[in-house]
Amino acid sequence: MHRLLCALLLTTAAAVDTDKTCASDDCMAAKQVPVALLGVGGVGRALVEALVGARTHHKDVYGLRFDVKVLADSSGYLAGDLDDAQLQSAAAAKADGKKLPGATKGDVDKAVASLGEGALVVDVTASGSTTPLLIEALKRGQKVVSANKKPFSSDQAAYDALVGHPIRHNNVRHESTVGAGLPAIAALNRLSMADDKVRKIAGTFSGTLGFVMSGLEAGRPFSEVVLEAKAKGYTEPDPRDDLGGVDVARKALILARGLGWRLELSDVNVEPLYPPEMASLTVDDFMAKLPSLDEDFAKRAKEAKARGEALRYAATVEDGRLTVGLVSVSTSSPLGSLSGTDNLVEYYTTWYDPSPLVVRGAGAGAGATAAGALADMVELSV
Ligand SMILES: NC(=O)c1ccc[n+]([C@@H]2O[C@H](COP(=O)([O-])OP(=O)(O)OC[C@H]3O[C@@H](n4cnc5c(N)ncnc54)[C@H](OP(=O)(O)O)[C@@H]3O)[C@@H](O)[C@H]2O)c1
């Protein structure tokens, strides 16, 4: 069976090299997949570790070997046959705050282009500036994996060029853009393939806001829970980046586009968890003013509790509208029974109604996100 898998991979891998150093007797060679890895931050470094750690597993089970030939950060890059020791030492240098050797404009694009058809371009940056590179890569027959949601949640034209509808999942995988390693887009794909019509998607996509909602449900003041979330490092340095809801809106937009909806981020109705007059304050002033919101949140949480409900900061995709904000849901629903920092997505469809299909688990963390990207890389390569 395993020999057959190896033989199949070899005969279908016309555009790629094979690795003749395969240790196992029954697998003569592994399909070598050239990789350009863009981004060496928390997720990029976790991906380097995961990729190196999974070498034997990928070779023995899938007959695959990923060869990183381009490694880039925001201002520099390494190119060539980078071995595992070089990758790990570059990752360690990045963890120490160093920069990769400097690149001039266009160098990384040229290095990626030189990898040719069939190569994987993996975007684990946090920048929208990679969008043209990803689009060009797809045009030349390369494949794209991304944990970076910006290219997929900017203008519709970029999304169409990258993903289209139905999702071109043989060429592009962006699973980790929504819910880190959770198979939220994969679930959507399978529903679409079965023509199981999606009536509604409701989800919480922010561990930080999940933590805040659990605190409110437990009767704690809003300001106290936000302060604790900040102290624990759950929030961005400016907590408004979380409390504003835009990150949640980007993820929900990616799911809505996965349904074939055509809309822009500006079409999403986002309710931030603070009033507009607090938007322009310094971070310190914002934190100092937070207690002024406690009374209103406590009242809303108490009213929800009296109805057997709980407050959640959720995205809802339904009836052609995408809304992001506070909702009050039954504590017996999947969303209402959620606690802590987990993410959860409910899909209400022809076959999953009234009980929805639910995907739930850790929705953040460099390791889980890198694992999602690595699974995408394997799926595009076998
Ligand atoms: N961490 C999570 O829990 C999580 C969960 C789901 C999704 N994600 C997504 O995963 C991505 C990476 O997250 P992270 O936490 O690793 O971010 P990060 O620590 O900020 O790292 C981003 C990396 O991208 C590099 N970069 C920026 N622009 C670039 C460009 N144009 N070309 C090449 N490299 C570029 C940066 O370079 P410098 O080092 O030079 O600045 C840095 O190495 C983000 O899009 C994030 O939203 C993260």
Coordinates of C-alpha atoms and ligand atoms in Angstrom, one line a residue:
M1 CA 0.0 0.0 0.0
H2 CA 2.8 2.4 1.0
R3 CA 4.9 1.4 -2.0
L4 CA 1.8 2.1 -4.2
L5 CA 1.4 5.6 -2.6
C6 CA 5.1 6.3 -3.3
A7 CA 4.8 5.1 -6.9
L8 CA 1.7 7.2 -7.5
L9 CA 3.4 10.3 -6.0
L10 CA 6.4 9.8 -8.2
T11 CA 4.5 9.3 -11.4
T12 CA 2.3 12.4 -10.8
A13 CA 5.2 14.6 -9.6
A14 CA 6.5 15.6 -13.1
A15 CA 7.5 19.1 -12.1
V16 CA 9.4 18.4 -9.0
D17 CA 12.6 16.6 -8.0
T18 CA 12.7 13.5 -6.0
D19 CA 14.9 12.9 -2.9
K20 CA 17.0 9.8 -3.4
T21 CA 18.1 9.8 0.2
C22 CA 14.8 8.2 1.5
A23 CA 15.8 6.1 4.5
S24 CA 12.9 3.6 4.4
D25 CA 13.4 0.6 2.1
D26 CA 9.9 0.5 0.7
C27 CA 9.9 4.2 -0.3
M28 CA 12.5 4.8 -3.0
A29 CA 12.1 8.6 -3.2
A30 CA 10.2 11.6 -1.8
K31 CA 8.6 14.3 -3.8
Q32 CA 10.6 17.5 -3.2
V33 CA 8.5 20.6 -3.0
P34 CA 10.3 24.0 -3.3
V35 CA 9.0 26.5 -0.7
A36 CA 9.2 30.2 -0.3
L37 CA 8.4 31.2 3.3
L38 CA 7.5 34.8 3.8
G39 CA 7.5 36.0 7.4
V40 CA 9.7 34.8 10.3
G41 CA 7.7 36.1 13.2
G42 CA 6.0 34.0 15.9
V43 CA 4.1 31.9 13.3
G44 CA 7.0 31.7 10.8
R45 CA 9.4 30.4 13.4
A46 CA 6.8 27.9 14.7
L47 CA 6.4 26.7 11.1
V48 CA 10.1 26.2 10.6
E49 CA 10.1 24.1 13.8
A50 CA 7.0 22.1 12.7
L51 CA 8.3 21.5 9.2
V52 CA 11.7 20.3 10.4
G53 CA 10.1 18.2 13.1
A54 CA 7.8 16.5 10.7
R55 CA 10.4 15.6 8.1
T56 CA 10.3 11.8 8.8
H57 CA 6.6 11.8 9.1
H58 CA 6.1 13.6 5.8
K59 CA 8.5 11.4 4.0
D60 CA 7.2 8.1 5.4
V61 CA 3.5 8.8 5.3
Y62 CA 3.1 11.2 2.3
G63 CA 6.4 10.7 0.4
L64 CA 7.0 14.4 0.7
R65 CA 9.8 16.7 1.5
F66 CA 9.5 20.5 1.7
D67 CA 12.7 22.3 0.6
V68 CA 12.7 25.9 1.8
K69 CA 14.5 27.9 -0.9
V70 CA 13.5 31.4 0.0
L71 CA 13.0 32.7 3.6
A72 CA 12.1 36.4 3.8
D73 CA 11.3 39.0 6.5
S74 CA 10.1 42.6 5.9
S75 CA 13.5 43.8 4.8
G76 CA 15.7 40.9 3.8
Y77 CA 15.9 37.3 2.7
L78 CA 17.9 34.1 2.3
A79 CA 17.8 32.1 -0.8
G80 CA 19.3 28.8 -2.0
D81 CA 19.2 25.2 -0.8
L82 CA 18.6 26.1 2.9
D83 CA 19.2 23.1 5.1
D84 CA 17.5 22.6 8.4
A85 CA 20.4 24.0 10.5
Q86 CA 20.4 27.2 8.4
L87 CA 16.6 27.5 8.8
Q88 CA 16.8 27.0 12.5
S89 CA 19.6 29.4 13.0
A90 CA 17.8 32.1 10.9
A91 CA 14.7 31.5 13.1
A92 CA 16.8 31.8 16.2
A93 CA 18.3 35.1 15.0
K94 CA 14.9 36.4 14.2
A95 CA 13.7 35.5 17.7
D96 CA 16.7 37.6 19.0
G97 CA 15.3 40.6 17.0
K98 CA 17.9 40.4 14.1
K99 CA 17.1 41.1 10.5
L100 CA 17.7 38.8 7.5
P101 CA 20.4 40.0 5.0
G102 CA 19.0 43.1 3.2
A103 CA 17.0 42.9 0.0
T104 CA 16.5 45.6 -2.6
K105 CA 13.0 46.1 -4.0
G106 CA 12.0 43.2 -6.3
D107 CA 14.7 40.7 -5.0
V108 CA 12.2 38.5 -3.1
D109 CA 9.7 38.6 -6.0
K110 CA 12.5 37.4 -8.4
A111 CA 13.7 34.7 -6.0
V112 CA 10.1 33.4 -5.6
A113 CA 9.6 33.5 -9.4
S114 CA 12.8 31.5 -9.9
L115 CA 11.3 28.6 -8.0
G116 CA 9.1 27.9 -11.0
E117 CA 5.8 26.1 -11.4
G118 CA 4.6 23.8 -8.6
A119 CA 6.5 25.7 -5.8
L120 CA 4.6 26.6 -2.6
V121 CA 4.5 30.3 -1.5
V122 CA 3.7 30.4 2.2
D123 CA 2.6 33.8 3.6
V124 CA 2.9 34.1 7.4
T125 CA 3.5 37.8 7.4
A126 CA 1.0 40.2 8.9
S127 CA 1.2 42.6 5.9
G128 CA -1.2 43.4 3.1
S129 CA 1.9 44.2 0.9
T130 CA 2.3 40.5 -0.1
T131 CA -0.9 40.5 -2.1
P132 CA 0.6 41.2 -5.6
L133 CA 3.3 38.6 -5.0
L134 CA 0.7 36.0 -4.1
I135 CA -1.4 36.8 -7.2
E136 CA 1.7 36.6 -9.5
A137 CA 2.7 33.3 -7.9
L138 CA -0.7 31.8 -8.7
K139 CA -0.5 33.1 -12.3
R140 CA 2.8 31.3 -12.9
G141 CA 1.4 28.0 -11.6
Q142 CA 2.7 28.2 -8.0
K143 CA 0.5 27.4 -5.0
V144 CA -0.3 29.6 -2.1
V145 CA -0.7 28.9 1.6
S146 CA -1.5 31.8 3.9
A147 CA -2.2 32.5 7.6
N148 CA -2.1 36.2 6.8
K149 CA -5.7 37.4 6.5
K150 CA -5.0 40.8 5.0
P151 CA -4.7 39.7 1.3
F152 CA -8.0 37.8 1.6
S153 CA -10.0 40.5 3.5
S154 CA -8.9 43.5 1.4
D155 CA -10.6 44.4 -1.8
Q156 CA -12.9 41.9 -3.5
A157 CA -10.8 42.0 -6.7
A158 CA -7.8 40.8 -4.8
Y159 CA -9.9 38.0 -3.3
D160 CA -11.2 37.0 -6.7
A161 CA -7.6 36.8 -8.1
L162 CA -6.5 34.8 -5.1
V163 CA -9.4 32.5 -4.3
G164 CA -12.4 33.0 -6.5
H165 CA -15.7 31.2 -6.0
P166 CA -15.9 28.3 -5.7
I167 CA -12.7 28.3 -3.7
R168 CA -9.8 27.1 -5.9
H169 CA -8.6 24.9 -3.1
N170 CA -6.3 22.9 -5.4
N171 CA -4.1 26.0 -5.7
V172 CA -4.7 28.1 -2.6
R173 CA -5.3 27.3 1.1
H174 CA -5.9 30.0 3.6
E175 CA -7.3 27.9 6.4
S176 CA -5.3 29.6 9.2
T177 CA -6.7 33.0 8.4
V178 CA -9.8 32.1 10.3
G179 CA -9.6 30.5 13.8
A180 CA -5.9 29.6 13.5
G181 CA -5.6 25.9 13.0
L182 CA -9.4 25.2 13.2
P183 CA -10.8 23.7 10.0
A184 CA -13.4 26.6 9.6
I185 CA -12.9 27.1 5.8
A186 CA -12.5 23.4 5.2
A187 CA -15.9 22.9 6.8
L188 CA -17.3 25.6 4.5
N189 CA -15.8 23.9 1.4
R190 CA -17.3 20.5 2.3
L191 CA -20.7 22.0 2.8
S192 CA -20.4 23.7 -0.6
M193 CA -19.3 20.5 -2.3
A194 CA -22.3 18.7 -0.9
D195 CA -24.6 21.6 -2.0
D196 CA -25.7 21.8 1.6
K197 CA -27.0 25.4 1.6
V198 CA -25.6 27.6 4.4
R199 CA -28.4 29.7 5.9
K200 CA -26.3 31.3 8.7
I201 CA -22.9 31.3 10.1
A202 CA -22.3 32.6 13.7
G203 CA -19.0 32.6 15.3
T204 CA -16.6 34.0 17.9
F205 CA -13.2 34.6 16.4
S206 CA -11.3 36.4 19.2
G207 CA -9.9 34.6 22.2
T208 CA -9.4 38.0 23.8
L209 CA -13.0 39.0 23.5
G210 CA -14.0 35.4 24.6
F211 CA -12.1 36.0 27.8
V212 CA -13.7 39.4 28.3
M213 CA -17.2 37.9 27.7
S214 CA -16.6 35.1 30.2
G215 CA -15.5 37.7 32.8
L216 CA -18.8 39.7 32.2
E217 CA -20.8 36.5 32.5
A218 CA -19.1 35.8 35.9
G219 CA -20.3 39.2 37.1
R220 CA -16.9 40.9 36.9
P221 CA -16.5 44.6 35.8
F222 CA -15.6 45.2 32.1
S223 CA -12.6 47.4 32.9
E224 CA -11.2 44.8 35.4
V225 CA -11.4 42.0 32.8
V226 CA -9.9 44.1 30.0
L227 CA -7.0 45.1 32.4
E228 CA -6.4 41.4 33.2
A229 CA -6.5 40.4 29.5
K230 CA -3.9 43.2 28.8
A231 CA -1.7 42.1 31.7
K232 CA -1.8 38.5 30.5
G233 CA -0.7 39.5 27.0
Y234 CA -4.1 38.4 25.5
T235 CA -4.7 41.8 24.0
E236 CA -2.6 43.8 21.5
P237 CA -0.5 46.6 23.1
D238 CA -3.5 48.9 22.3
P239 CA -6.5 46.9 23.5
R240 CA -8.7 48.8 21.0
D241 CA -7.2 46.7 18.3
D242 CA -9.1 43.8 19.8
L243 CA -12.1 45.7 21.3
G244 CA -12.7 47.5 18.0
G245 CA -13.8 44.3 16.3
V246 CA -12.0 44.8 12.9
D247 CA -10.0 41.7 13.2
V248 CA -13.1 39.7 13.8
A249 CA -14.8 41.4 10.9
R250 CA -11.9 40.4 8.6
K251 CA -12.3 36.7 9.5
A252 CA -16.1 36.8 9.1
L253 CA -15.6 38.5 5.7
I254 CA -13.3 35.7 4.6
L255 CA -16.1 33.2 5.6
A256 CA -18.8 35.2 3.9
R257 CA -16.7 35.5 0.7
G258 CA -16.2 31.7 0.9
L259 CA -20.0 31.5 0.5
G260 CA -19.7 33.5 -2.7
W261 CA -20.9 36.8 -1.1
R262 CA -19.3 39.8 -2.8
L263 CA -18.6 42.5 -0.2
E264 CA -16.0 44.7 1.2
L265 CA -14.7 45.2 4.7
S266 CA -16.5 48.6 4.7
D267 CA -19.8 46.7 4.2
V268 CA -19.4 44.9 7.5
N269 CA -21.5 46.4 10.3
V270 CA -19.0 46.5 13.2
E271 CA -20.0 47.5 16.8
P272 CA -16.8 48.3 18.8
L273 CA -16.9 47.7 22.5
Y274 CA -16.1 51.3 23.2
P275 CA -17.8 54.6 22.1
P276 CA -16.3 56.7 19.3
E277 CA -15.1 59.4 21.6
M278 CA -12.7 57.0 23.2
A279 CA -11.1 56.2 19.8
S280 CA -8.6 59.0 19.8
L281 CA -7.4 58.8 23.4
T282 CA -3.8 57.7 24.2
V283 CA -3.7 54.0 25.4
D284 CA -3.2 55.2 29.0
D285 CA -6.1 57.6 28.9
F286 CA -8.2 54.9 27.2
M287 CA -7.4 52.4 30.0
A288 CA -8.2 55.1 32.6
K289 CA -11.6 55.8 31.1
L290 CA -12.6 52.1 30.8
P291 CA -14.5 52.0 34.2
S292 CA -17.0 54.5 32.8
L293 CA -18.3 51.6 30.6
D294 CA -18.6 49.2 33.5
E295 CA -22.2 50.0 34.5
D296 CA -23.7 49.6 31.0
F297 CA -21.9 46.2 30.4
A298 CA -22.9 45.0 33.8
K299 CA -26.6 45.9 33.1
R300 CA -26.5 44.1 29.7
A301 CA -24.9 41.0 31.2
K302 CA -27.4 40.9 34.1
E303 CA -30.4 41.3 31.7
A304 CA -29.0 38.5 29.5
K305 CA -28.5 36.2 32.5
A306 CA -32.2 36.8 33.6
R307 CA -33.3 35.5 30.2
G308 CA -31.1 32.4 30.5
E309 CA -28.7 34.0 28.0
A310 CA -25.1 35.2 27.9
L311 CA -23.3 38.0 26.0
R312 CA -20.9 37.0 23.2
Y313 CA -18.9 39.2 20.8
A314 CA -19.9 37.4 17.6
A315 CA -19.9 37.7 13.9
T316 CA -23.1 36.7 12.2
V317 CA -23.4 36.0 8.5
E318 CA -27.1 35.8 7.6
D319 CA -29.7 37.2 5.1
G320 CA -27.1 38.9 3.0
R321 CA -25.7 40.9 6.0
L322 CA -22.5 40.6 8.0
T323 CA -22.7 42.0 11.5
V324 CA -20.0 42.0 14.2
G325 CA -20.9 43.0 17.8
L326 CA -22.5 42.0 21.1
V327 CA -25.2 39.4 20.8
S328 CA -27.2 37.7 23.6
V329 CA -27.5 34.0 23.1
S330 CA -29.0 31.1 25.0
T331 CA -26.5 29.5 27.4
S332 CA -27.6 26.1 26.1
S333 CA -26.5 27.0 22.6
P334 CA -22.9 26.1 21.5
L335 CA -22.0 29.8 21.4
G336 CA -23.6 30.4 24.8
S337 CA -21.8 27.5 26.5
L338 CA -18.4 28.7 25.3
S339 CA -16.0 29.9 27.9
G340 CA -12.5 31.3 27.9
T341 CA -10.4 32.0 24.9
D342 CA -11.7 29.3 22.5
N343 CA -13.0 30.2 19.1
L344 CA -16.2 28.7 17.8
V345 CA -18.1 28.7 14.5
E346 CA -21.7 27.5 14.0
Y347 CA -22.9 26.6 10.5
Y348 CA -26.7 26.4 10.1
T349 CA -27.4 24.6 6.8
T350 CA -30.0 22.4 5.2
W351 CA -28.7 19.4 7.0
Y352 CA -27.4 21.0 10.2
D353 CA -30.5 22.8 11.5
P354 CA -31.7 23.4 14.2
S355 CA -28.5 21.8 15.6
P356 CA -25.6 23.5 13.8
L357 CA -22.3 22.0 12.6
V358 CA -19.8 23.3 15.1
V359 CA -16.1 23.8 14.9
R360 CA -14.5 24.8 18.2
G361 CA -11.0 25.0 19.8
A362 CA -8.0 27.2 20.3
G363 CA -8.3 30.0 17.7
A364 CA -4.9 31.6 18.3
G365 CA -1.3 30.7 19.1
A366 CA 1.7 30.4 16.9
G367 CA 1.9 26.6 17.2
A368 CA -1.7 26.0 16.3
T369 CA -1.5 28.5 13.4
A370 CA 1.6 27.0 12.0
A371 CA 0.1 23.5 12.3
G372 CA -2.9 24.8 10.2
A373 CA -0.5 26.2 7.6
L374 CA 1.6 23.0 7.5
A375 CA -1.5 20.9 6.9
D376 CA -2.4 23.2 4.0
M377 CA 1.1 22.7 2.6
V378 CA 0.7 19.0 2.6
E379 CA -2.8 19.0 1.2
L380 CA -1.6 21.2 -1.7
S381 CA 1.3 18.9 -2.4
V382 CA 0.1 15.3 -2.3
Ligands
LIG1 N1 -0.2 34.4 16.2 C1 -1.4 33.9 16.1 O1 -2.0 33.4 17.1 C2 -2.1 33.9 14.8 C3 -3.3 33.2 14.6 C4 -3.9 33.2 13.3 C5 -3.3 33.9 12.3 N2 -2.2 34.6 12.5 C6 -1.6 35.4 11.4 O2 -0.3 34.9 11.1 C7 0.5 35.9 10.6 C8 1.8 36.0 11.3 O3 1.6 36.2 12.7 P1 2.8 36.5 13.7 O4 2.3 36.4 15.0 O5 3.9 35.5 13.3 O6 3.2 38.0 13.2 P2 4.6 38.7 13.5 O7 5.3 38.1 14.7 O8 4.3 40.1 13.5 O9 5.6 38.4 12.3 C9 5.3 38.8 11.0 C10 6.5 38.5 10.2 O10 6.3 38.9 8.8 C11 7.4 39.6 8.3 N3 7.0 40.5 7.2 C12 6.2 41.6 7.2 N4 6.1 42.1 6.0 C13 6.7 41.2 5.2 C14 6.9 41.2 3.8 N5 6.4 42.1 2.9 N6 7.6 40.1 3.2 C15 8.2 39.2 4.1 N7 8.0 39.2 5.4 C16 7.3 40.2 5.9 C17 7.9 40.4 9.5 O11 9.2 40.8 9.3 P3 10.2 41.6 10.4 O12 10.6 40.5 11.3 O13 11.3 42.1 9.6 O14 9.3 42.6 11.0 C18 7.8 39.3 10.6 O15 8.9 38.4 10.5 C19 -0.3 37.2 10.8 O16 -0.9 37.6 9.5 C20 -1.4 36.9 11.8 O17 -2.6 37.6 11.7 C21 -1.5 34.6 13.7

